[in-house]
XYZ file of C-alpha atoms in Angstrom:
587
model
C 7.762 19.184 30.572
C 5.109 17.213 32.748
C 4.295 15.045 30.216
C 4.189 11.266 31.372
C 6.979 8.839 29.046
C 5.636 5.875 27.867
C 8.310 2.819 27.856
C 9.010 0.227 25.610
C 12.233 -2.508 24.537
C 12.451 -4.633 21.344
C 13.767 -8.251 21.491
C 17.493 -7.544 22.235
C 20.148 -5.535 24.440
C 22.406 -3.413 22.917
C 26.024 -2.931 24.303
C 24.677 0.812 25.001
C 22.073 -0.567 27.275
C 24.839 -2.431 29.406
C 26.623 0.651 29.948
C 24.092 2.147 30.405
C 23.789 -0.686 33.170
C 26.822 -0.275 34.850
C 26.818 3.501 34.736
C 23.381 4.353 36.031
C 21.908 3.337 39.088
C 18.574 4.538 39.283
C 15.763 2.381 39.375
C 13.522 1.359 36.480
C 10.870 -0.443 34.859
C 10.550 -3.796 33.309
C 7.913 -5.074 30.374
C 7.752 -8.147 31.641
C 6.860 -6.706 34.607
C 4.535 -3.857 34.555
C 1.675 -3.266 37.033
C -1.823 -4.750 35.780
C -3.535 -2.508 38.043
C -3.494 1.566 36.839
C -2.795 3.054 40.536
C 0.729 0.604 40.855
C 1.323 1.655 36.981
C 0.598 5.303 37.741
C 3.081 5.512 41.005
C 5.571 3.502 38.129
C 5.058 6.560 35.620
C 5.704 9.003 38.787
C 8.583 7.926 39.512
C 9.363 7.575 35.477
C 8.580 11.801 35.123
C 10.644 12.715 38.341
C 13.732 10.844 37.091
C 16.689 11.276 34.121
C 16.466 8.439 31.003
C 15.833 5.316 33.590
C 18.197 2.275 32.041
C 16.918 -0.439 30.312
C 15.676 -3.381 31.520
C 17.573 -7.193 31.503
C 16.940 -7.849 28.199
C 16.947 -12.162 26.527
C 18.831 -12.555 24.332
C 18.390 -12.806 20.818
C 15.926 -16.544 20.488
C 14.402 -16.194 23.900
C 11.319 -15.977 23.878
C 9.479 -12.741 26.114
C 6.622 -13.926 28.715
C 4.244 -11.733 26.542
C 4.632 -13.367 23.132
C 1.606 -16.382 21.659
C 2.210 -19.769 20.847
C -0.319 -22.643 19.886
C -3.885 -22.122 18.874
C -3.685 -18.064 20.345
C -0.692 -18.008 18.024
C -2.266 -19.302 14.686
C -5.746 -17.319 15.870
C -3.877 -14.158 15.934
C -2.016 -15.037 12.389
C -5.126 -16.550 10.936
C -7.451 -13.368 11.854
C -5.052 -10.978 10.520
C -3.635 -11.910 7.565
C -7.210 -12.996 6.346
C -7.842 -8.911 6.759
C -4.395 -8.160 5.184
C -5.848 -10.527 1.959
C -9.168 -8.638 2.496
C -7.310 -5.195 2.113
C -5.165 -5.968 -0.966
C -8.168 -7.883 -2.897
C -10.163 -4.462 -2.618
C -7.517 -3.336 -4.295
C -7.186 -5.287 -7.208
C -11.015 -6.131 -7.207
C -12.242 -3.716 -8.896
C -10.146 -4.319 -12.691
C -12.020 -6.662 -13.920
C -14.933 -5.156 -13.231
C -14.043 -1.015 -14.160
C -15.670 -2.188 -17.549
C -18.527 -2.425 -16.738
C -18.991 -0.138 -13.743
C -17.860 3.095 -15.940
C -20.362 1.475 -19.031
C -23.104 1.123 -16.592
C -22.175 5.152 -14.893
C -21.440 5.978 -17.932
C -17.993 7.549 -16.820
C -15.006 6.411 -18.454
C -13.219 9.658 -17.601
C -13.267 8.938 -13.422
C -11.649 5.103 -13.902
C -8.834 6.920 -12.198
C -10.584 7.844 -9.337
C -12.042 4.320 -8.359
C -8.453 3.414 -7.614
C -7.490 7.300 -7.210
C -9.907 8.381 -4.651
C -8.730 4.757 -2.464
C -5.038 5.056 -2.605
C -5.328 8.911 -2.070
C -7.484 9.017 1.192
C -5.193 6.240 2.170
C -2.513 7.964 1.691
C -3.123 11.592 2.871
C -4.093 9.725 6.853
C -1.311 6.980 7.172
C 1.505 8.765 7.943
C -0.195 10.149 10.906
C -1.196 5.957 12.220
C 1.377 5.187 12.527
C 1.907 7.665 15.681
C -1.333 6.697 16.955
C -0.263 3.084 16.834
C 2.935 4.767 18.669
C 0.027 5.605 21.954
C -3.196 3.395 21.722
C -4.386 0.013 22.202
C -2.757 -1.370 18.663
C -5.871 -4.763 18.535
C -8.321 -1.688 19.120
C -7.687 0.839 16.723
C -6.716 -1.297 14.277
C -10.161 -2.424 14.545
C -11.519 0.359 13.908
C -9.504 1.181 11.335
C -11.294 -1.799 9.520
C -14.829 -0.988 10.614
C -14.256 2.260 8.203
C -13.284 0.396 5.811
C -16.508 -2.263 5.792
C -18.221 0.626 5.284
C -17.089 2.370 2.621
C -17.012 -1.530 1.212
C -20.682 -0.970 2.021
C -21.088 2.232 0.157
C -19.799 1.076 -3.035
C -21.948 -1.822 -3.583
C -24.890 -0.226 -3.038
C -23.653 2.840 -5.184
C -25.726 4.088 -7.488
C -23.499 7.042 -9.623
C -19.911 8.135 -10.350
C -19.951 9.854 -7.423
C -22.058 8.066 -4.587
C -19.180 5.102 -5.802
C -16.199 7.605 -5.605
C -17.270 8.248 -2.138
C -17.499 4.221 -1.128
C -14.171 4.560 -2.525
C -12.385 7.398 -0.294
C -13.835 6.370 3.004
C -13.158 2.608 2.753
C -9.389 4.023 1.838
C -9.195 6.080 4.958
C -9.700 2.413 6.476
C -6.996 1.558 5.266
C -4.669 3.787 6.145
C -4.425 1.859 9.769
C -4.318 -1.731 8.405
C -1.309 -1.993 6.956
C 0.851 -0.657 9.352
C -1.147 -2.476 11.878
C -1.739 -6.197 11.317
C 2.541 -6.031 11.155
C 2.357 -4.061 14.216
C 0.113 -6.940 15.625
C 2.377 -9.599 14.341
C 6.014 -7.915 15.748
C 4.498 -7.778 18.961
C 2.967 -11.366 18.749
C 6.427 -13.300 17.952
C 9.745 -13.295 18.766
C 12.950 -11.042 17.024
C 14.220 -13.754 15.042
C 11.130 -16.069 14.180
C 9.361 -12.206 13.425
C 10.700 -12.315 8.978
C 8.744 -15.682 9.172
C 5.196 -14.417 10.211
C 5.588 -11.650 8.376
C 6.267 -13.217 5.122
C 3.085 -15.439 6.094
C 1.456 -11.920 6.317
C 2.420 -10.449 3.142
C 1.950 -13.518 1.248
C -1.375 -13.622 1.980
C -2.055 -10.390 1.049
C -0.278 -10.643 -2.315
C -2.465 -13.553 -2.947
C -5.418 -11.584 -2.837
C -3.920 -9.247 -4.466
C -3.405 -11.292 -7.743
C -6.493 -13.215 -7.853
C -8.305 -10.146 -7.494
C -8.947 -9.555 -10.691
C -10.193 -12.935 -11.320
C -12.809 -13.113 -8.218
C -14.083 -9.366 -10.012
C -14.634 -10.442 -13.624
C -16.344 -13.826 -11.773
C -18.473 -11.489 -9.587
C -19.113 -9.083 -12.692
C -20.087 -11.757 -15.640
C -22.395 -14.329 -13.715
C -23.592 -12.306 -10.554
C -23.553 -8.656 -9.904
C -19.738 -6.168 -10.107
C -21.959 -4.927 -6.104
C -20.565 -8.634 -5.325
C -16.685 -7.073 -6.207
C -17.871 -4.769 -2.606
C -20.221 -6.944 -0.432
C -18.381 -10.096 0.056
C -15.524 -7.992 2.328
C -18.709 -7.790 4.503
C -18.895 -11.572 5.411
C -15.173 -12.291 5.428
C -14.628 -8.766 7.855
C -17.289 -10.346 10.158
C -15.553 -13.412 11.008
C -11.918 -11.630 11.018
C -13.340 -9.165 12.930
C -15.035 -10.633 15.419
C -11.814 -13.737 16.314
C -9.716 -10.411 16.556
C -11.718 -9.079 19.733
C -11.530 -12.357 21.456
C -7.608 -12.282 20.900
C -5.260 -10.916 22.919
C -3.007 -8.579 20.913
C 0.750 -8.206 22.494
C 1.850 -4.805 22.846
C 5.556 -4.137 21.571
C 5.367 -1.306 23.660
C 4.044 -0.706 27.357
C 0.647 2.286 26.622
C -0.120 3.997 28.804
C -4.283 3.200 29.533
C -6.837 5.244 27.169
C -8.403 8.255 28.541
C -8.934 11.434 27.599
C -6.334 13.046 29.041
C -4.061 10.942 26.928
C -5.378 12.258 23.804
C -4.927 15.201 25.096
C -0.983 14.866 25.597
C -0.966 12.965 21.961
C -2.399 15.274 19.729
C 0.520 17.826 19.644
C 2.870 14.450 18.876
C 0.668 14.595 15.358
C 2.448 17.223 13.382
C -1.173 17.717 12.593
C 0.824 21.289 10.856
C 2.261 19.011 8.138
C -0.808 16.961 7.741
C -2.830 20.593 6.901
C -0.375 20.731 5.230
C -0.009 18.379 3.112
C -3.640 16.438 2.400
C -4.965 19.756 0.501
C -1.408 19.515 -1.545
C -1.850 16.383 -2.545
C -5.374 16.589 -3.184
C -4.724 19.884 -5.350
C -2.114 17.285 -7.562
C -4.470 14.542 -7.557
C -7.612 17.141 -8.967
C -5.375 19.370 -11.343
C -4.045 15.750 -13.224
C -8.466 14.205 -13.023
C -9.468 17.365 -14.623
C -7.381 17.641 -17.743
C -7.497 13.759 -18.187
C -10.853 14.641 -19.699
C -11.988 17.302 -22.524
C -13.636 18.924 -19.890
C -10.589 21.703 -19.103
C -7.937 21.637 -20.903
C -4.412 21.373 -18.935
C -3.072 25.672 -20.375
C -7.083 26.302 -18.851
C -6.917 28.807 -15.821
C -8.307 25.994 -13.156
C -5.863 23.231 -14.840
C -3.151 26.158 -13.602
C -4.356 27.380 -10.214
C -4.610 24.061 -9.797
C -0.806 22.165 -10.027
C 0.343 26.239 -8.781
C -1.798 25.282 -5.683
C -0.017 21.805 -5.211
C 2.597 23.334 -5.151
C 3.064 25.703 -3.229
C 1.167 23.549 -0.563
C 4.200 21.289 -0.923
C 6.862 23.925 -0.452
C 5.189 24.716 3.151
C 4.511 20.902 3.833
C 8.396 20.048 3.405
C 9.783 23.607 5.039
C 7.717 22.631 7.740
C 9.291 19.549 7.767
C 12.588 20.414 8.436
C 11.559 22.828 10.984
C 9.632 19.542 12.890
C 13.036 17.798 12.918
C 12.337 14.510 14.321
C 8.708 14.971 15.537
C 7.890 15.502 11.629
C 5.818 12.244 9.741
C 8.283 12.132 7.425
C 11.725 12.929 9.603
C 14.411 14.216 6.917
C 16.705 12.497 9.185
C 15.358 8.628 8.187
C 15.213 10.497 4.936
C 18.189 10.848 4.202
C 19.648 7.374 5.204
C 20.026 5.550 1.224
C 18.874 2.808 1.559
C 15.716 4.076 3.149
C 15.384 6.377 0.274
C 16.814 3.994 -2.528
C 14.734 0.942 -0.996
C 11.576 2.781 -1.113
C 12.018 4.063 -4.591
C 12.694 0.669 -6.181
C 9.683 -1.045 -3.839
C 7.180 2.275 -5.094
C 7.914 2.117 -8.335
C 7.436 -1.549 -9.050
C 4.675 -1.539 -7.272
C 2.847 1.431 -8.977
C 4.095 -0.065 -12.425
C 2.246 -3.502 -10.909
C -0.801 -1.270 -10.580
C -1.004 -0.131 -13.410
C -0.708 -3.222 -15.501
C -3.862 -4.569 -13.172
C -6.259 -1.471 -14.169
C -6.083 -1.515 -17.726
C -5.046 -5.117 -19.040
C -8.632 -6.120 -18.486
C -9.358 -3.019 -20.480
C -7.344 -4.533 -23.805
C -8.453 -8.256 -23.413
C -11.960 -6.711 -22.895
C -11.962 -3.392 -25.366
C -9.537 -4.807 -27.874
C -10.048 -8.844 -27.570
C -13.692 -8.981 -26.660
C -13.852 -11.964 -24.070
C -16.368 -10.974 -20.801
C -15.141 -9.819 -17.017
C -14.251 -13.659 -16.489
C -11.971 -14.425 -19.362
C -10.204 -10.868 -18.968
C -9.265 -12.208 -15.658
C -8.411 -15.784 -16.414
C -6.165 -14.163 -19.376
C -4.425 -12.237 -16.448
C -3.216 -15.854 -15.145
C -0.210 -15.912 -16.683
C 1.420 -13.179 -15.129
C -0.016 -14.011 -11.658
C 0.763 -17.343 -11.700
C 4.552 -16.245 -12.700
C 4.377 -13.959 -9.916
C 3.840 -16.424 -7.205
C 5.862 -18.796 -7.974
C 9.310 -15.984 -8.328
C 7.735 -14.635 -5.028
C 8.258 -18.396 -3.729
C 11.172 -18.944 -4.985
C 13.257 -15.638 -4.393
C 12.154 -16.180 -0.737
C 13.760 -19.566 -0.562
C 16.468 -18.978 -1.804
C 16.926 -15.723 -0.577
C 16.918 -17.257 3.261
C 19.927 -19.509 1.916
C 22.331 -16.351 0.192
C 21.087 -13.449 2.606
C 21.315 -11.207 -0.184
C 18.797 -9.306 -1.268
C 20.260 -6.813 -4.260
C 20.826 -8.971 -7.285
C 17.103 -9.793 -6.832
C 15.839 -6.587 -6.704
C 17.694 -5.948 -9.248
C 16.339 -8.979 -11.630
C 12.946 -8.780 -10.668
C 13.482 -4.877 -11.928
C 14.665 -6.046 -14.813
C 12.196 -8.808 -15.488
C 9.734 -6.783 -15.083
C 11.371 -3.613 -17.208
C 11.262 -5.882 -20.236
C 7.962 -7.516 -19.723
C 6.638 -3.975 -19.532
C 8.313 -3.618 -23.193
C 7.445 -6.247 -24.735
C 3.629 -5.892 -23.357
C 3.725 -2.591 -25.224
C 3.784 -3.963 -28.154
C 0.533 -6.259 -28.015
C -2.259 -4.801 -30.501
C -5.230 -6.488 -32.255
C -3.876 -9.337 -34.191
C -1.214 -9.922 -30.649
C -1.716 -13.986 -30.118
C -2.302 -16.513 -27.734
C 1.291 -17.330 -27.235
C 2.114 -14.176 -27.680
C 0.570 -12.376 -24.612
C 0.617 -15.695 -22.663
C 4.476 -15.557 -22.505
C 5.382 -11.846 -21.836
C 3.127 -12.144 -18.724
C 5.131 -14.703 -17.525
C 8.363 -12.687 -18.255
C 6.737 -9.518 -16.728
C 5.837 -12.091 -13.963
C 9.434 -12.031 -13.176
C 8.882 -8.771 -10.659
C 7.276 -11.241 -8.304
C 11.483 -12.091 -6.886
C 11.269 -8.475 -5.546
C 8.275 -7.010 -4.420
C 9.003 -7.197 -0.786
C 12.626 -6.819 -0.778
C 12.130 -3.044 -0.192
C 10.319 -4.389 3.764
C 14.058 -6.002 4.320
C 16.049 -3.581 3.387
C 14.949 -1.140 5.063
C 14.350 -3.279 8.713
C 18.224 -3.959 7.883
C 19.002 -0.372 7.110
C 17.409 1.091 10.859
C 17.696 0.556 14.141
C 15.144 -1.495 15.705
C 13.105 1.739 17.357
C 12.563 3.478 13.538
C 12.656 0.631 12.139
C 8.444 1.226 12.524
C 8.756 3.900 10.894
C 10.716 3.396 8.599
C 8.632 0.716 7.387
C 5.335 3.488 7.731
C 6.726 5.740 5.381
C 7.189 3.210 2.949
C 3.721 2.666 3.274
C 2.759 5.670 2.646
C 5.256 6.082 -0.063
C 4.300 3.302 -2.031
C 0.168 4.233 -1.236
C 0.204 7.764 -2.237
C 2.968 6.660 -5.500
C -0.276 3.629 -6.827
C -2.841 7.123 -6.219
C -0.629 9.433 -8.746
C 0.065 7.072 -11.140
C -3.038 5.173 -11.024
C -4.277 8.868 -11.756
C -1.880 9.442 -14.419
C -2.162 6.372 -16.668
C -6.207 7.189 -16.726
C -4.695 11.313 -18.029
C -2.408 9.281 -20.536
C -5.042 6.984 -21.755
C -7.956 8.883 -22.345
C -6.087 11.817 -24.003
C -4.752 8.811 -26.354
C -8.236 7.667 -26.655
C -8.823 10.750 -27.553
C -6.309 12.217 -29.930
C -6.639 8.308 -31.526
C -10.057 8.024 -33.154
C -9.915 11.807 -34.236
C -7.692 10.449 -36.308
C -8.380 6.567 -37.094
C -12.160 7.520 -36.524
C -13.439 10.818 -37.339
C -17.256 10.107 -37.787
C -17.409 9.028 -34.072
C -17.124 11.010 -31.049
C -14.630 10.798 -28.711
C -17.252 11.867 -26.532
C -19.386 8.735 -26.972
C -15.920 6.517 -26.639
C -15.446 8.086 -23.549
C -19.343 7.742 -22.267
C -19.132 3.175 -24.170
C -16.103 2.663 -21.454
C -14.341 0.191 -21.906
C -16.768 -3.856 -22.270
C -16.571 -5.844 -25.118
C -20.058 -4.855 -25.949
C -20.660 -1.608 -25.401
C -17.714 -0.279 -27.837
C -18.830 -2.519 -30.360
C -22.146 -0.966 -30.508
C -20.856 2.551 -31.521
C -20.073 1.555 -34.768
C -21.167 -1.849 -37.218
C -20.491 -5.151 -36.975
C -17.035 -6.680 -38.734
C -17.014 -2.912 -40.741
C -13.669 -0.959 -41.187
C -14.930 1.269 -38.753
C -14.897 -1.354 -35.784
C -11.069 -2.364 -36.549
C -10.237 1.124 -36.683
C -12.126 1.761 -33.635
C -10.282 -1.321 -31.300
C -6.745 -0.068 -33.161
C -7.374 3.103 -31.201
C -8.191 0.878 -27.981
C -4.829 -0.374 -28.143
C -2.850 2.329 -29.075
C -3.942 3.615 -25.840
C -3.427 1.082 -23.691
C -0.022 1.049 -25.541
C 0.540 4.374 -24.161
C -0.068 3.362 -21.045
C 3.169 0.078 -20.716
C 5.229 3.451 -21.584
C 4.426 4.944 -18.544
C 5.014 0.809 -16.701
C 8.446 0.600 -18.863
C 9.000 4.059 -16.868
C 8.634 2.115 -13.894
C 9.841 -0.213 -14.094
C 13.422 0.999 -14.800
C 13.973 3.350 -12.405
C 13.257 0.965 -9.724
C 16.816 -0.937 -11.567
C 18.421 1.992 -11.003
C 17.562 2.130 -7.474
C 18.334 -1.540 -6.871
C 21.642 -0.649 -6.808
C 21.838 1.304 -4.028
C 19.855 -1.087 -2.100
C 22.787 -1.846 -0.249
C 25.223 -5.562 0.001
C 23.226 -6.541 3.371
C 23.150 -10.320 4.894
C 20.392 -11.189 5.816
C 21.743 -14.088 7.556
C 23.874 -11.826 9.746
C 22.159 -10.296 13.701
C 22.867 -6.553 12.851
C 23.680 -4.761 16.062
C 21.526 -1.634 15.555
C 18.585 -4.166 15.390
C 19.590 -4.529 20.080
C 18.515 -0.691 21.147
C 15.365 0.596 23.186
C 13.118 1.364 21.923
C 11.295 4.686 23.548
C 8.158 6.411 23.090
C 6.873 9.654 25.028
C 3.967 12.231 25.023
């Protein structure tokens, strides 16, 4: 087709590689012997473009270090900067939870609370499928830093926001940056270490992100109560300057040999990005989220022409999107051939359901503690520690046991069942719940930590090495999009329950006043006289609305239980033959 191939190889040779070397005698280019000059690289690419597929080079056996891998201080510096960025992006996901009541009270925007997380998650999900292909063709480090710069701009906009729409716009910009950070971090670390060490270092990276996710509410509470909620976003700037500045100075090895950046390369890459699929998907996702968001308040009824029109538009767009994806085949942003793999879709479903349940809980636990229990932002963050510490403990224990046992399916089932039971018990919280009950139930809910990383491991073991990154890209995309949708669904459930319960239990108060009060203890208690029967009834309204959200958490955790059984009975201690394949990308 007149295009130039971009080739790279994974760490291990396959049987097919050996057969090709025995039967085909054409010259080839080894990734470890690629010329460092532009002229020589161009000559080699011209030679390759005139031949049939060239046989892969002789590769070292598993465990042998490739020349391009990092060691010592260089590896430490790369891991430190990448993990710090991973920490910041997941910190940004959860730090807002304990600040939401103050933000909604300041902007008088409780119905917008779903957008605070939804805009961030949706903008990330819409663009994320394209980022996997971008990383295939363009320099990983510099593309990663571009995405990180966009994320930092979004953080600054949030910190400077003067209204709810301004704040939502900042969250959307930050989400665009995040869309390429998770994939990029995984690709950078994978390229820096040999295959047999990759699981350990990726575990450190994911662990740093989980740390940011679980301590975010506590840090957010401290900033909100003692400084200002705006520092939940200002904090990203100095941390980002350190991590980003360090990464600029570090060499990041590539997993694939890539053509030097040029305008011609951009022209050749664009047709490979499935832009048409993206054009169908973006409005479909946006229309669906708008329908859920508008229907959650009192502006539009669920049976109004506006809401029905949005749902119909989303449905038609999704149909067109999937028809196009089927036609696009393996060039699609969501290839059907990969999604038909049972382990891929069940592992994705298990991961998405469990993570979505965690995101929903992280968003609404502080509202319960502040609105119902009457504590401040900091104390509501402290009250999350039982589930946070429990989750960390189960992550560490399950990771150690998995390295010895090898089979991940029992841990996935255990984590999902524990999360389901824990969410069910949490749904019984009310205005009279004792300290021992909300601590104990959260500890049980923290069992989820035993399974939150297993979807990644299952997909890496189920796919050949050259499809592994695409599988992880699909997993991250589904997780991001689902989290955006379910946070908005939770907001719809919470808001509608709040409106209905207020009309039943406190008919003397206009439901719109309750929505405008936000979720902070002070604003809610200012609506009625202290110690009055109306106050007790109003607290029961918020407690019942929170319980309704818990039913969504139970459903999601229950879905992860059933999905876990399809993840495959695979021993991760054994080297999978599928890993020994050639990874080739062409434009």
